[in-house]
Amino acid sequence: MYKIVAKKTLAPAIHEYDILAPKVAKKAKAGQFIIVRVDENGERIPLTIADFNREAGTVTIVFAEAGYSTKKLAQLNAGDAIQDFVGPLGVPSHIEKFGKVVMVAGGVGVAPVFPIAREMKAAGNQVLGIMGARNKELIFWEDKMKEACSELLVTTDDGSYVRKGFVTDVLRESIEQDGKPDLVMAIGPLPMMRAVANLTKEYGIKTMVSLNSIMVDGTGMCGACRVTVGGETKFVCVDGPEFDGHLVDFEEQLMRSRQYKTEEQLALNRGGCGCGGGGKCHG
Amino acid sequence: MAKQIIPKKHAMPHQDPQVRAKNFSEVALGYTEELAVAEAGRCLNCKKPLCKQGCPVSVDIPEFIALVKERKFDEAAKVIKRTNALPAVCGRVCPQENQCEKFCIVGKKNEPVAIGRLERFVGDYIINKEEVIEKAEPTGYKVAIVGSGPAGLACAADLARLGHSVTMYEALHTPGGVLMYGIPEFRLPKAIVQKEIDNLKKMGVEIETNAIIGQIASLDELFKEEGFDAVFLGTGAGTPYFMNLPGENLNGVYSANEFLTRSNLMKAYCFPEFDTPIKIGKKVAVLGGGNVAMDAARTALRLGAEEVYIVYRRSRAELPARLEEVEHAEEEGVKFLFLTNPTKYLGNDEGWLTGLECIKMELGEPDASGRRKPVPIEGSEFVLPVDVAIVAIGQGPNPLLTKTTPDLETNKRGNIVADELGKTSKEGVYAGGDVVTGAATVIKAMGAGRTAAKSIHEYLMSKSQV
């Protein structure tokens, strides 16, 4: 069992947990993810590593309540424990001195962007952070991001905080005013990453995106996280999670991300198991 | 006076096909004591038993069968356990018809002795009994076992018995590897695997779950930081192969690994009681003809699919699955489309699978494998309307560990290179099972685990003499 040592609610239905997992904390690197199983009946869900503290032995995860399992996870409190917490998984972000790097974060994407931005800055890059959310209420970790980036620009879809507009609007302005950066990295909802990739393609700027696909084991065993990159099938869990945004088939990823919509509803409305004592449930 | 031989094996009691096709309880119910003793009576107790040669771990087959005949079941178990730590598992999943039973002298003119069923009977007989485990004095050496599937379990058991301190690392949350995530409950009840794992724990084997070696610790760190003296790699063949056909990433197309893991390990058959969902599908196509394909097809049926097809490019005679599994699948209503090869997946606008385009095949000249090569019949394409497809055409080695261990030699397929004793290119590192040989059987992996255990023991003992 893995103890939740701290819980913060960052925004409506967005939570931050520090999980005691010393072995994972010791090895965690920016860009990697972990897999959580809330309890004995739980499914295995991948979540990106938002931060880690090697001395305290903790790993920070930030998640939005989206489906049944994240809602279940959200019900836990500091002092409670999670059944399984496995990682670090995936290939760490490639960090080097590129020159100018733009880190674009959409919604909950701020959390995984933060440790990468920090590393990029430490490697001597000039880091421009662009973070966006639907509205003011959903903005979090602005302070942490300010520290991790050389400069931070914030935007809200509805204009309720700082300025009105999408992260792509801010990115375009920045490119037009200050010229092309050496690398853009975007993490957030699929449509947002697709929009960023489409924009940077126009300018020919290398762009990385981090995918959070449906997974089971996270070790290359099930193939649930398949993604077409440049016409080839890759597994997000072992080949990613980061890929060249100009080569990712976002349409396919969007459709794959909706695979269990019906089942999510069923789980949320939770009935009996349906086997009627017929022996399907082998405990 | 020639002994009268009963020509056929004593039949195995089974759950009725119509009933069992709707539940996950075990299909074959096992011999009763009477049936076991009677079947043991069919053994000729040959002076030069050939059956033993057909067993990858050389179980003393005539010796244990003679003890069953005398109703000395505990002693029979001891005989088997000398060479096979998991009789209840092997008695269920070994391809006996291609191993021990293939060489049985009785089988020359009649049906061979049901060695597998007898092994299972003995395994089940002792499974709930407190066993006295004989262990050597502690040697002070520490061995890490990476992967808790059949190879790792067998290796761990032998090393623990020899007095070494053993820690087993498992990437998933439950130890057992393919026995837990791959083979369905109706063929191998999980309680039996659990029992075998509990026995290992009683022998002092430590099991660390959720621990992915390569990610959480490198092999070098296992030696330097964790103080291990040797490492065994039994990480198996866990990477699913796909056919690279158009539309393969449509929703509804599963690898058999995913489909079976969702059902077996995550208990998706009890969704939403358990949280992991699975697409059941009304019409399901399973691509491939091995045991994994049979398992996937029969699982789909039990989950409630209306029609389940096995799509296989050769004919029935070439099916690589065990005959018993093929027969069980047929009895339960799985439909076989032989000499049929998938060419493309068809989908709708929302990205869901709607059909599988296939082409009819005919058998031509023998190929490199010696089997007649399937050749497409031009213009014979047809569409099989399905909403779920399960790809069961094989698995490759898991890449996680080898990717992070550059000084461990692998071949072009990604398999770890190890000699016949399990020794790899890296000092103190041994490997065995599917990660070395490519996907094979449970018993072969166990055999490799045992061979490696012997090598590791010799390596450690020679170290002490220096």
XYZ file of C-alpha atoms in Angstrom:
749
model
C 0.000 0.000 0.000
C 1.135 3.519 -0.771
C 0.206 6.246 1.683
C -1.176 9.616 0.654
C 0.887 11.999 2.786
C -0.716 15.215 1.531
C -3.809 16.161 -0.419
C -4.669 19.544 -1.877
C -7.642 20.439 -4.002
C -6.239 22.828 -6.581
C -9.382 23.667 -8.481
C -12.897 22.245 -8.708
C -12.419 18.486 -9.239
C -8.633 18.798 -9.633
C -6.523 17.281 -6.870
C -2.869 17.069 -5.912
C -1.600 14.093 -3.927
C 1.837 13.435 -2.494
C 2.245 9.666 -2.400
C 4.839 7.906 -0.283
C 6.692 5.695 -2.761
C 10.422 6.036 -2.036
C 11.620 3.649 -4.742
C 9.619 5.440 -7.428
C 10.667 8.866 -6.093
C 14.317 7.821 -6.209
C 14.146 7.055 -9.922
C 11.451 9.412 -11.217
C 12.403 11.771 -14.001
C 10.502 14.595 -15.690
C 8.236 13.302 -18.448
C 7.607 9.871 -16.931
C 4.376 8.460 -15.567
C 3.120 6.032 -12.970
C 0.198 3.605 -12.832
C -2.252 3.715 -9.970
C -4.728 1.120 -8.811
C -6.947 2.658 -6.173
C -8.131 -0.515 -4.453
C -8.503 -4.270 -4.919
C -11.299 -3.881 -7.468
C -9.641 -0.952 -9.179
C -8.476 -0.614 -12.745
C -4.930 0.411 -13.624
C -4.803 4.088 -14.584
C -1.767 5.982 -15.872
C -0.999 9.426 -14.438
C 1.914 11.659 -15.320
C 4.464 12.452 -12.630
C 3.964 16.093 -11.615
C 6.831 16.311 -9.141
C 8.923 14.198 -6.817
C 10.910 14.612 -3.628
C 13.700 12.070 -3.382
C 14.540 12.933 0.249
C 10.958 12.646 1.479
C 10.380 9.657 -0.818
C 7.229 11.162 -2.276
C 5.835 11.458 -5.782
C 3.297 14.156 -6.646
C 0.379 13.412 -8.933
C -2.281 15.834 -10.106
C -5.477 14.576 -11.678
C -8.875 15.808 -12.747
C -11.954 13.799 -11.862
C -12.894 12.502 -15.269
C -14.308 8.992 -15.059
C -15.242 6.484 -12.437
C -11.729 5.628 -11.260
C -10.489 9.194 -10.904
C -13.662 10.032 -8.968
C -12.910 7.089 -6.685
C -9.312 8.251 -6.269
C -10.582 11.743 -5.412
C -12.537 10.386 -2.448
C -9.365 9.426 -0.616
C -7.743 11.744 1.889
C -4.353 12.347 3.422
C -3.559 9.337 5.594
C -5.409 6.918 3.311
C -3.475 4.543 1.099
C -3.564 3.554 -2.545
C -3.407 -0.152 -3.374
C -0.791 0.013 -6.120
C 1.546 2.696 -7.365
C 3.979 1.520 -9.992
C 6.669 3.338 -11.880
C 8.455 5.293 -13.034
C 7.268 4.305 -16.504
C 7.924 5.630 -19.972
C 10.910 7.348 -21.478
C 11.973 10.516 -19.583
C 11.875 13.851 -21.416
C 14.926 14.518 -23.496
C 16.580 17.443 -21.759
C 19.422 19.389 -23.309
C 20.309 22.989 -24.072
C 18.131 23.720 -27.100
C 18.223 27.511 -26.690
C 14.694 28.849 -26.435
C 12.007 26.391 -25.391
C 8.290 27.097 -25.157
C 6.377 24.928 -22.694
C 2.643 25.011 -23.432
C 0.302 23.700 -20.746
C -3.422 23.260 -21.134
C -5.707 22.574 -18.161
C -4.363 19.797 -15.918
C -1.393 19.613 -18.328
C 0.285 22.226 -16.143
C 1.253 19.466 -13.724
C 3.341 17.314 -16.091
C 4.732 20.426 -17.816
C 6.112 21.814 -14.565
C 8.965 19.335 -13.890
C 10.013 19.368 -17.556
C 10.103 23.187 -17.621
C 12.205 23.172 -14.445
C 14.676 20.724 -15.996
C 14.797 22.654 -19.244
C 15.632 25.840 -17.347
C 18.274 24.065 -15.270
C 19.861 22.842 -18.513
C 20.415 26.459 -19.513
C 17.415 26.998 -21.781
C 15.415 30.161 -21.960
C 11.993 28.780 -21.043
C 8.777 30.535 -21.983
C 5.795 29.027 -20.225
C 2.312 29.416 -21.667
C -0.500 28.106 -19.518
C -4.155 28.187 -20.265
C -7.403 27.025 -18.729
C -11.098 27.370 -19.444
C -11.525 29.933 -16.661
C -9.879 31.523 -13.625
C -11.091 28.834 -11.225
C -9.169 26.158 -13.100
C -5.795 27.919 -12.974
C -3.324 26.341 -10.539
C 0.418 26.107 -9.931
C 0.968 29.569 -11.411
C 3.636 30.285 -8.761
C 5.465 27.015 -9.359
C 5.392 27.616 -13.097
C 6.718 31.169 -12.666
C 9.695 29.737 -10.851
C 10.251 26.939 -13.369
C 10.110 29.237 -16.399
C 12.119 32.273 -17.446
C 8.845 33.936 -18.398
C 5.227 32.851 -17.934
C 2.154 33.879 -19.918
C -1.323 32.950 -18.730
C -4.588 32.911 -20.638
C -8.176 31.835 -20.051
C -10.701 30.746 -22.672
C -13.375 33.033 -21.224
C -11.123 35.933 -20.244
C -11.912 35.592 -16.537
C -8.207 35.808 -15.690
C -5.308 37.750 -17.264
C -6.485 37.629 -20.866
C -9.070 35.975 -23.107
C -7.887 33.430 -25.632
C -6.421 29.994 -26.217
C -2.828 28.963 -25.612
C -2.405 28.843 -29.397
C -3.287 32.556 -29.611
C -0.561 33.352 -27.103
C 1.902 31.050 -28.841
C 1.267 32.623 -32.250
C 1.738 36.141 -30.865
C 4.957 35.119 -29.206
C 6.337 33.567 -32.391
C 5.321 36.601 -34.437
C 6.857 39.067 -31.975
C 9.956 37.281 -30.725
C 10.694 34.813 -33.505
C 10.756 31.051 -33.664
C 11.781 29.096 -30.567
C 14.015 26.017 -30.906
C 11.486 23.655 -29.396
C 7.846 23.695 -28.390
C 6.461 21.195 -25.954
C 2.714 20.921 -25.407
C 0.842 18.922 -22.810
C -2.891 19.081 -22.256
C -6.108 17.760 -23.777
C -5.718 16.083 -27.191
C -7.520 18.848 -29.158
C -5.221 21.440 -27.569
C -2.072 19.462 -28.405
C -3.360 18.980 -31.941
C -4.000 22.727 -32.276
C -0.486 23.547 -31.041
C 1.070 20.987 -33.399
C -0.910 22.383 -36.359
C 0.264 25.884 -35.513
C 3.946 25.053 -35.104
C 3.882 23.003 -38.294
C 3.135 26.207 -40.184
C 6.325 27.702 -38.788
C 8.357 24.511 -38.975
C 9.116 24.396 -35.239
C 9.935 21.023 -33.704
C 7.132 20.148 -31.298
C 6.804 17.403 -28.703
C 3.524 16.316 -27.159
C 2.907 13.930 -24.250
C 0.090 11.428 -24.731
C -1.986 9.977 -21.922
C -3.600 6.978 -23.612
C -5.755 4.219 -22.227
C -3.423 1.594 -20.755
C -3.564 -1.583 -18.720
C -0.090 -2.702 -17.669
C 2.063 0.209 -18.872
C 4.973 -2.116 -19.663
C 4.413 -2.844 -23.358
C 2.340 -5.935 -22.733
C -1.200 -5.099 -23.769
C -0.947 -2.720 -26.710
C -3.985 -0.717 -25.547
C -2.012 2.522 -25.852
C -1.347 2.146 -29.582
C -0.734 5.371 -31.461
C 0.145 5.947 -35.098
C 3.230 8.145 -35.352
C 4.480 8.917 -38.834
C 2.496 5.975 -40.188
C 3.964 3.488 -37.724
C 2.249 1.947 -34.719
C 3.950 2.834 -31.417
C 3.111 1.982 -27.822
C 2.745 5.104 -25.676
C 3.872 3.238 -22.538
C 7.299 2.091 -23.725
C 7.992 4.229 -26.815
C 6.556 7.426 -25.269
C 4.720 9.146 -23.687
C 6.388 11.959 -25.678
C 6.205 11.983 -29.464
C 6.803 14.381 -32.327
C 3.530 16.297 -32.449
C 3.732 16.733 -36.214
C 3.702 12.975 -36.747
C 1.004 11.887 -34.264
C -2.357 10.798 -35.702
C -4.512 12.875 -33.349
C -7.817 11.860 -34.969
C -7.102 8.226 -34.169
C -6.023 9.088 -30.623
C -9.232 11.074 -30.072
C -11.330 8.122 -31.185
C -9.287 5.673 -29.127
C -9.653 7.869 -26.047
C -13.453 7.457 -26.270
C -13.385 3.646 -26.286
C -14.957 3.118 -22.907
C -17.391 6.042 -22.724
C -20.397 3.720 -22.472
C -18.759 1.566 -19.829
C -17.747 4.668 -17.838
C -21.433 5.552 -17.613
C -22.289 2.033 -16.517
C -19.640 2.145 -13.809
C -20.822 5.529 -12.628
C -24.376 4.211 -12.386
C -22.950 1.058 -10.814
C -25.397 -1.797 -10.679
C -24.847 -5.427 -9.785
C -22.311 -7.466 -11.728
C -25.030 -9.066 -13.807
C -23.878 -12.626 -13.376
C -26.779 -13.356 -11.052
C -24.739 -15.778 -9.001
C -24.001 -17.748 -12.157
C -20.443 -18.267 -11.127
C -18.798 -15.616 -13.264
C -17.540 -13.778 -10.218
C -14.654 -15.782 -8.991
C -13.691 -13.251 -6.393
C 0.515 -63.894 -20.112
C -0.147 -60.629 -21.925
C -1.852 -58.003 -19.860
C -5.224 -56.774 -21.087
C -4.977 -53.072 -21.822
C -8.008 -50.831 -21.660
C -7.733 -49.144 -25.079
C -8.913 -45.686 -24.099
C -7.974 -43.211 -21.397
C -10.478 -42.964 -18.581
C -12.660 -40.034 -19.547
C -12.188 -36.749 -17.760
C -15.333 -35.466 -16.075
C -16.267 -32.114 -17.589
C -18.742 -29.342 -17.025
C -21.509 -29.581 -19.623
C -20.500 -27.470 -22.672
C -23.743 -25.486 -22.735
C -23.462 -24.617 -19.072
C -19.742 -23.906 -19.013
C -19.872 -21.634 -22.079
C -21.640 -19.183 -19.769
C -19.400 -19.344 -16.694
C -15.742 -18.983 -15.808
C -15.521 -22.074 -13.579
C -13.080 -24.759 -14.539
C -14.079 -26.864 -17.555
C -12.269 -30.111 -16.736
C -13.239 -31.284 -13.283
C -10.376 -33.660 -12.607
C -10.149 -37.410 -11.877
C -11.646 -38.841 -8.727
C -9.406 -41.136 -6.669
C -11.070 -44.167 -8.278
C -10.568 -42.874 -11.801
C -6.953 -41.970 -11.042
C -6.150 -45.398 -9.643
C -7.865 -47.078 -12.594
C -6.003 -44.917 -15.111
C -2.708 -45.542 -13.311
C -3.502 -49.226 -13.831
C -3.117 -48.710 -17.578
C 0.588 -47.909 -17.157
C 2.897 -50.770 -18.158
C 5.665 -49.488 -15.907
C 8.120 -49.973 -18.756
C 11.697 -50.916 -17.942
C 12.921 -48.210 -20.299
C 10.264 -45.544 -19.936
C 10.168 -43.281 -22.973
C 7.545 -40.956 -21.483
C 10.148 -39.453 -19.174
C 12.243 -38.406 -22.169
C 9.292 -36.468 -23.521
C 9.088 -34.342 -20.374
C 11.090 -31.079 -20.441
C 11.823 -31.440 -16.717
C 12.139 -35.272 -16.738
C 9.463 -36.041 -14.154
C 9.837 -39.685 -12.916
C 6.592 -40.606 -14.592
C 6.386 -44.420 -14.143
C 7.504 -44.058 -10.522
C 4.773 -41.599 -9.596
C 2.133 -43.518 -11.542
C 3.048 -46.737 -9.717
C 2.501 -44.915 -6.428
C -0.894 -43.635 -7.595
C -1.811 -47.214 -8.444
C -1.016 -48.121 -4.831
C -3.015 -45.117 -3.582
C 0.150 -43.586 -2.147
C -0.771 -40.145 -3.370
C 1.449 -38.162 -0.984
C 4.453 -40.158 -2.057
C 3.531 -39.752 -5.702
C 3.519 -36.007 -5.130
C 6.980 -36.146 -3.588
C 8.276 -37.918 -6.674
C 6.827 -35.308 -9.034
C 7.957 -32.402 -6.888
C 11.557 -33.584 -7.082
C 11.601 -32.171 -10.601
C 8.419 -30.154 -11.033
C 7.379 -27.596 -8.429
C 3.962 -26.942 -9.983
C 2.170 -30.232 -10.806
C -1.340 -28.810 -10.442
C -0.446 -26.132 -12.982
C 1.437 -28.376 -15.407
C -1.180 -31.114 -15.223
C -3.589 -28.538 -16.622
C -1.636 -26.536 -19.159
C 1.172 -28.762 -20.489
C 0.740 -29.943 -24.088
C 0.995 -33.551 -22.893
C 0.053 -35.014 -26.260
C 3.268 -33.566 -27.669
C 5.425 -34.403 -24.679
C 5.215 -37.348 -22.259
C 2.102 -38.951 -23.737
C 3.502 -38.836 -27.256
C 6.204 -41.322 -26.197
C 4.023 -43.600 -24.037
C 4.359 -47.245 -25.128
C 0.662 -47.885 -24.476
C -0.004 -45.154 -26.993
C 1.587 -47.146 -29.810
C -1.542 -49.241 -30.284
C -4.069 -47.634 -27.949
C -4.569 -44.267 -26.329
C -1.536 -43.357 -24.203
C -1.791 -43.299 -20.421
C -3.366 -39.988 -19.330
C -0.143 -38.804 -17.701
C -1.244 -35.164 -17.638
C -4.528 -35.971 -15.920
C -2.717 -38.096 -13.359
C -0.215 -35.345 -12.682
C -3.070 -32.921 -12.191
C -4.802 -35.355 -9.843
C -1.678 -35.658 -7.686
C -1.075 -31.907 -7.793
C -4.620 -31.219 -6.640
C -4.459 -33.944 -3.994
C -1.616 -32.267 -2.147
C -2.372 -28.659 -2.892
C -4.220 -27.980 0.325
C -1.933 -30.059 2.488
C 0.756 -28.617 4.664
C 3.976 -29.614 2.984
C 7.214 -30.214 4.772
C 9.725 -28.254 2.788
C 13.267 -29.433 2.983
C 15.700 -26.578 2.703
C 19.471 -26.519 2.780
C 21.361 -24.420 5.341
C 21.450 -20.716 4.357
C 24.376 -20.009 2.044
C 24.348 -16.272 2.622
C 23.980 -15.596 -1.093
C 21.252 -13.340 -2.471
C 19.610 -13.970 -5.823
C 17.151 -11.666 -7.585
C 14.540 -13.189 -9.870
C 13.039 -10.777 -12.378
C 9.574 -11.846 -13.466
C 7.314 -14.158 -11.480
C 5.972 -16.324 -14.285
C 6.669 -20.055 -14.723
C 10.439 -19.637 -15.339
C 10.903 -17.363 -12.330
C 8.740 -19.513 -10.040
C 10.662 -22.681 -10.893
C 14.026 -20.949 -10.547
C 13.041 -19.379 -7.213
C 11.827 -22.687 -5.794
C 15.069 -24.491 -6.583
C 17.332 -21.702 -5.349
C 15.393 -21.330 -2.096
C 15.632 -25.094 -1.552
C 19.394 -24.846 -2.031
C 19.589 -22.321 0.797
C 19.948 -19.088 -1.127
C 18.050 -15.974 -0.183
C 15.669 -15.205 -3.047
C 13.789 -12.011 -3.926
C 11.390 -12.074 -6.825
C 10.393 -8.883 -8.649
C 7.062 -8.627 -10.443
C 6.020 -5.673 -12.638
C 2.280 -6.216 -12.170
C 0.405 -6.072 -8.879
C -0.042 -9.849 -8.725
C 2.706 -12.465 -9.041
C 2.341 -15.401 -11.413
C 2.963 -13.820 -14.797
C 1.143 -15.451 -17.678
C -0.467 -17.959 -15.291
C -2.361 -15.018 -13.786
C -2.874 -12.555 -16.613
C -2.953 -14.909 -19.591
C -4.504 -18.287 -18.919
C -8.218 -18.016 -18.105
C -9.814 -19.150 -14.888
C -11.805 -21.857 -16.716
C -8.560 -23.549 -17.727
C -6.356 -22.727 -14.751
C -8.078 -21.549 -11.572
C -6.215 -18.617 -10.066
C -6.534 -20.124 -6.586
C -4.204 -22.906 -7.675
C -1.547 -20.502 -8.900
C -1.965 -18.519 -5.698
C -1.412 -21.656 -3.642
C 1.850 -22.376 -5.454
C 2.984 -18.809 -4.855
C 2.074 -19.086 -1.172
C 4.232 -22.208 -0.988
C 7.175 -20.263 -2.349
C 6.622 -17.587 0.271
C 6.622 -20.281 2.945
C 10.009 -21.317 1.645
C 11.194 -17.795 2.413
C 11.051 -16.334 -1.088
C 10.352 -12.602 -0.900
C 8.059 -11.253 -3.605
C 8.039 -7.585 -4.490
C 5.138 -6.594 -6.740
C 4.793 -3.317 -8.679
C 8.544 -3.446 -9.217
C 9.754 -3.017 -12.770
C 13.422 -3.872 -12.948
C 15.097 -1.687 -15.526
C 12.978 1.254 -14.412
C 13.063 1.093 -10.603
C 16.570 -0.376 -10.463
C 19.001 -1.355 -13.184
C 20.710 -4.730 -13.174
C 23.934 -3.057 -12.064
C 22.086 -1.460 -9.162
C 20.700 -4.834 -8.128
C 24.281 -6.025 -7.743
C 25.894 -2.889 -6.344
C 23.164 -1.264 -4.269
C 20.877 -4.133 -3.342
C 23.734 -6.574 -2.811
C 22.553 -9.428 -5.023
C 25.122 -12.025 -6.039
C 23.261 -13.290 -9.100
C 20.186 -12.395 -11.119
C 17.778 -14.562 -13.107
C 15.745 -12.920 -15.868
C 12.450 -14.587 -16.643
C 10.588 -11.632 -18.095
C 8.748 -13.680 -20.680
C 7.248 -12.847 -24.021
C 4.817 -10.123 -23.169
C 4.858 -7.855 -26.195
C 1.947 -8.522 -28.521
C 2.527 -8.874 -32.252
C 0.129 -7.244 -34.663
C -0.260 -7.980 -38.361
C 0.207 -4.374 -39.523
C -3.040 -4.428 -41.469
C -4.963 -1.278 -42.390
C -7.346 -0.257 -39.615
C -5.599 -2.214 -36.887
C -5.871 0.659 -34.404
C -9.652 0.937 -34.714
C -11.587 0.713 -31.463
C -12.588 -2.872 -30.861
C -9.309 -4.368 -32.057
C -7.528 -5.943 -29.102
C -4.313 -7.833 -28.676
C -5.042 -11.176 -27.015
C -2.795 -9.992 -24.189
C -4.990 -6.987 -23.517
C -8.243 -8.891 -23.858
C -7.077 -11.682 -21.558
C -5.397 -9.349 -19.052
C -8.551 -7.286 -18.752
C -10.587 -10.421 -18.190
C -8.244 -12.599 -16.112
C -6.095 -10.280 -14.055
C -8.422 -7.289 -13.842
C -11.592 -9.431 -13.620
C -13.388 -7.422 -16.277
C -15.800 -10.362 -16.547
C -17.271 -8.944 -13.401
C -17.531 -5.343 -14.626
C -18.834 -3.077 -13.158
C -18.288 -4.890 -9.834
C -14.630 -4.617 -10.771
C -13.676 -1.319 -12.371
C -11.896 -2.518 -15.506
C -14.168 -2.481 -18.568
C -13.970 -4.741 -21.599
C -15.710 -4.514 -24.978
C -17.637 -7.710 -25.307
C -18.912 -7.425 -28.836
C -21.790 -9.252 -30.497
C -19.619 -10.855 -33.158
C -16.003 -11.487 -32.369
C -13.148 -12.626 -34.608
C -10.030 -14.117 -33.060
C -7.000 -14.112 -35.342
C -4.643 -17.050 -34.836
C -4.803 -20.737 -34.001
C -2.764 -21.282 -30.856
C -3.793 -21.866 -27.260
C -3.948 -18.113 -26.678
C -6.429 -17.796 -29.561
C -8.580 -20.578 -28.061
C -8.441 -18.875 -24.647
C -9.471 -15.525 -26.139
C -12.323 -17.050 -28.173
C -13.711 -19.006 -25.242
C -13.411 -15.953 -22.985
C -15.320 -13.822 -25.513
C -18.072 -16.444 -25.540
C -18.284 -16.494 -21.770
C -18.436 -12.699 -21.638
C -21.594 -12.911 -23.716
C -20.588 -12.590 -27.366
C -23.217 -14.091 -29.669
C -20.868 -15.433 -32.297
C -17.154 -16.075 -31.998
C -14.930 -17.017 -34.939
C -11.405 -18.322 -35.008
C -9.815 -17.046 -38.213
C -6.864 -19.241 -39.131
C -4.902 -19.244 -42.367
C -4.105 -22.962 -42.455
C -6.374 -25.972 -41.979
C -7.555 -27.747 -38.852
C -4.685 -30.229 -39.005
C -2.120 -27.442 -38.575
C -3.770 -25.699 -35.608
C -0.968 -25.158 -33.082
C -3.363 -25.236 -30.114
C -3.701 -28.325 -27.926
C -6.283 -30.719 -29.328
C -8.197 -30.700 -26.054
C -8.528 -26.911 -26.165
C -9.710 -27.000 -29.791
C -12.302 -29.630 -28.939
C -13.478 -27.678 -25.912
C -13.821 -24.541 -28.021
C -15.807 -26.419 -30.682
C -18.112 -27.998 -28.081
C -18.795 -24.588 -26.612
C -19.810 -23.160 -29.975
C -16.727 -21.332 -31.255
C -16.829 -21.332 -35.073
C -13.660 -22.052 -37.014
C -12.884 -20.341 -40.306
C -9.963 -22.341 -41.663
C -7.838 -21.371 -44.673
C -8.863 -17.777 -44.112
C -6.507 -14.842 -43.758
C -7.453 -11.318 -42.611
C -6.475 -8.539 -45.018
C -7.952 -5.375 -43.531
C -10.109 -4.008 -40.733
C -13.158 -1.962 -41.657
C -14.504 0.779 -39.416
C -17.141 3.473 -39.095
C -16.774 7.253 -38.772
C -16.418 7.075 -35.005
C -13.430 4.800 -35.251
C -15.194 1.559 -34.355
C -14.521 -1.761 -35.974
C -17.407 -2.954 -38.171
C -15.872 -5.828 -40.090
C -12.876 -7.872 -40.998
C -12.010 -8.331 -44.645
C -10.548 -11.791 -45.239
C -9.271 -13.795 -48.159
C -9.647 -17.560 -48.635
C -6.434 -19.574 -48.740
C -5.345 -22.929 -50.116
C -2.382 -25.020 -49.049
C 0.606 -25.010 -51.389
C 4.118 -26.399 -51.119
C 5.694 -26.945 -47.686
C 7.491 -23.867 -46.311
C 10.539 -23.511 -44.021
C 8.482 -24.837 -41.076
C 7.701 -28.012 -43.052
C 4.020 -27.178 -43.071
C 2.217 -26.564 -46.343
C 2.257 -22.882 -47.065
C -1.100 -21.118 -47.257
C -1.556 -19.278 -50.562
C -4.318 -16.705 -51.123
C -7.027 -17.570 -53.648
C -7.334 -14.541 -55.868
C -10.674 -12.779 -55.841
C -11.987 -14.718 -52.830
C -12.140 -11.717 -50.486
C -15.167 -11.501 -48.244
C -16.183 -9.417 -45.227
C -16.832 -10.950 -41.850
C -19.042 -8.511 -39.950
C -17.543 -8.256 -36.438
C -17.403 -5.537 -33.799
C -14.501 -6.960 -31.813
C -11.335 -8.534 -33.171
C -8.645 -10.134 -31.033
C -5.158 -10.544 -32.463
C -3.577 -13.739 -31.130
C -0.682 -14.320 -33.502
C 2.097 -14.413 -30.927
C 4.203 -12.302 -28.602
C 7.743 -10.994 -28.539
C 10.091 -10.453 -25.593
C 9.330 -7.594 -23.231
C 11.749 -4.776 -24.126
C 11.764 -2.794 -20.870
C 14.729 -4.405 -19.180
C 16.937 -4.988 -22.202
C 16.383 -1.397 -23.360
C 17.911 -0.091 -20.144
C 20.685 -2.700 -19.984
C 22.921 -2.041 -23.004
C 25.579 -4.542 -21.940
C 23.166 -7.481 -22.041
C 23.392 -9.236 -25.388
C 20.133 -9.682 -27.309
C 19.430 -11.068 -30.758
C 17.731 -9.237 -33.595
C 14.307 -10.260 -32.325
C 15.069 -8.720 -28.929
C 15.420 -12.058 -27.132
C 18.109 -12.266 -24.480
C 21.020 -14.414 -25.621
C 21.717 -17.187 -23.109
C 23.535 -20.509 -23.466
C 21.951 -23.869 -22.735
C 22.784 -23.384 -19.057
C 21.029 -20.017 -18.930
C 24.198 -17.925 -18.788
C 23.962 -14.504 -20.472
C 26.695 -12.159 -21.713
C 26.669 -10.359 -18.354
C 28.538 -11.734 -15.342
C 26.210 -13.237 -12.758
C 23.145 -12.735 -14.951
C 21.148 -15.755 -16.117
C 17.994 -15.911 -18.211
C 15.455 -18.468 -19.311
C 11.967 -19.043 -20.623
C 10.169 -17.133 -23.333
C 12.475 -14.088 -23.100
C 15.265 -16.344 -24.388
C 13.436 -18.825 -26.621
C 10.490 -16.809 -27.852
C 6.934 -17.756 -26.883
C 6.788 -21.437 -25.854
C 5.120 -23.467 -23.117
C 4.813 -23.180 -19.356
C 6.772 -26.379 -18.769
C 9.612 -25.389 -21.097
C 9.929 -22.102 -19.231
C 9.948 -24.007 -15.942
C 12.608 -26.328 -17.302
C 14.730 -23.324 -18.267
C 14.205 -21.793 -14.821
C 15.403 -24.997 -13.174
C 18.452 -25.284 -15.434
C 19.353 -21.678 -14.647
C 18.913 -22.335 -10.914
C 21.435 -25.153 -11.175
C 23.878 -22.914 -13.055
C 23.409 -20.081 -10.575
C 24.029 -22.455 -7.687
C 27.243 -23.702 -9.271
C 28.318 -20.138 -10.018
C 27.739 -19.035 -6.423
C 29.443 -22.089 -4.946
C 32.473 -21.608 -7.168
C 32.611 -17.997 -6.001
C 32.918 -19.167 -2.390
C 35.923 -21.294 -3.226
C 37.891 -18.377 -4.664
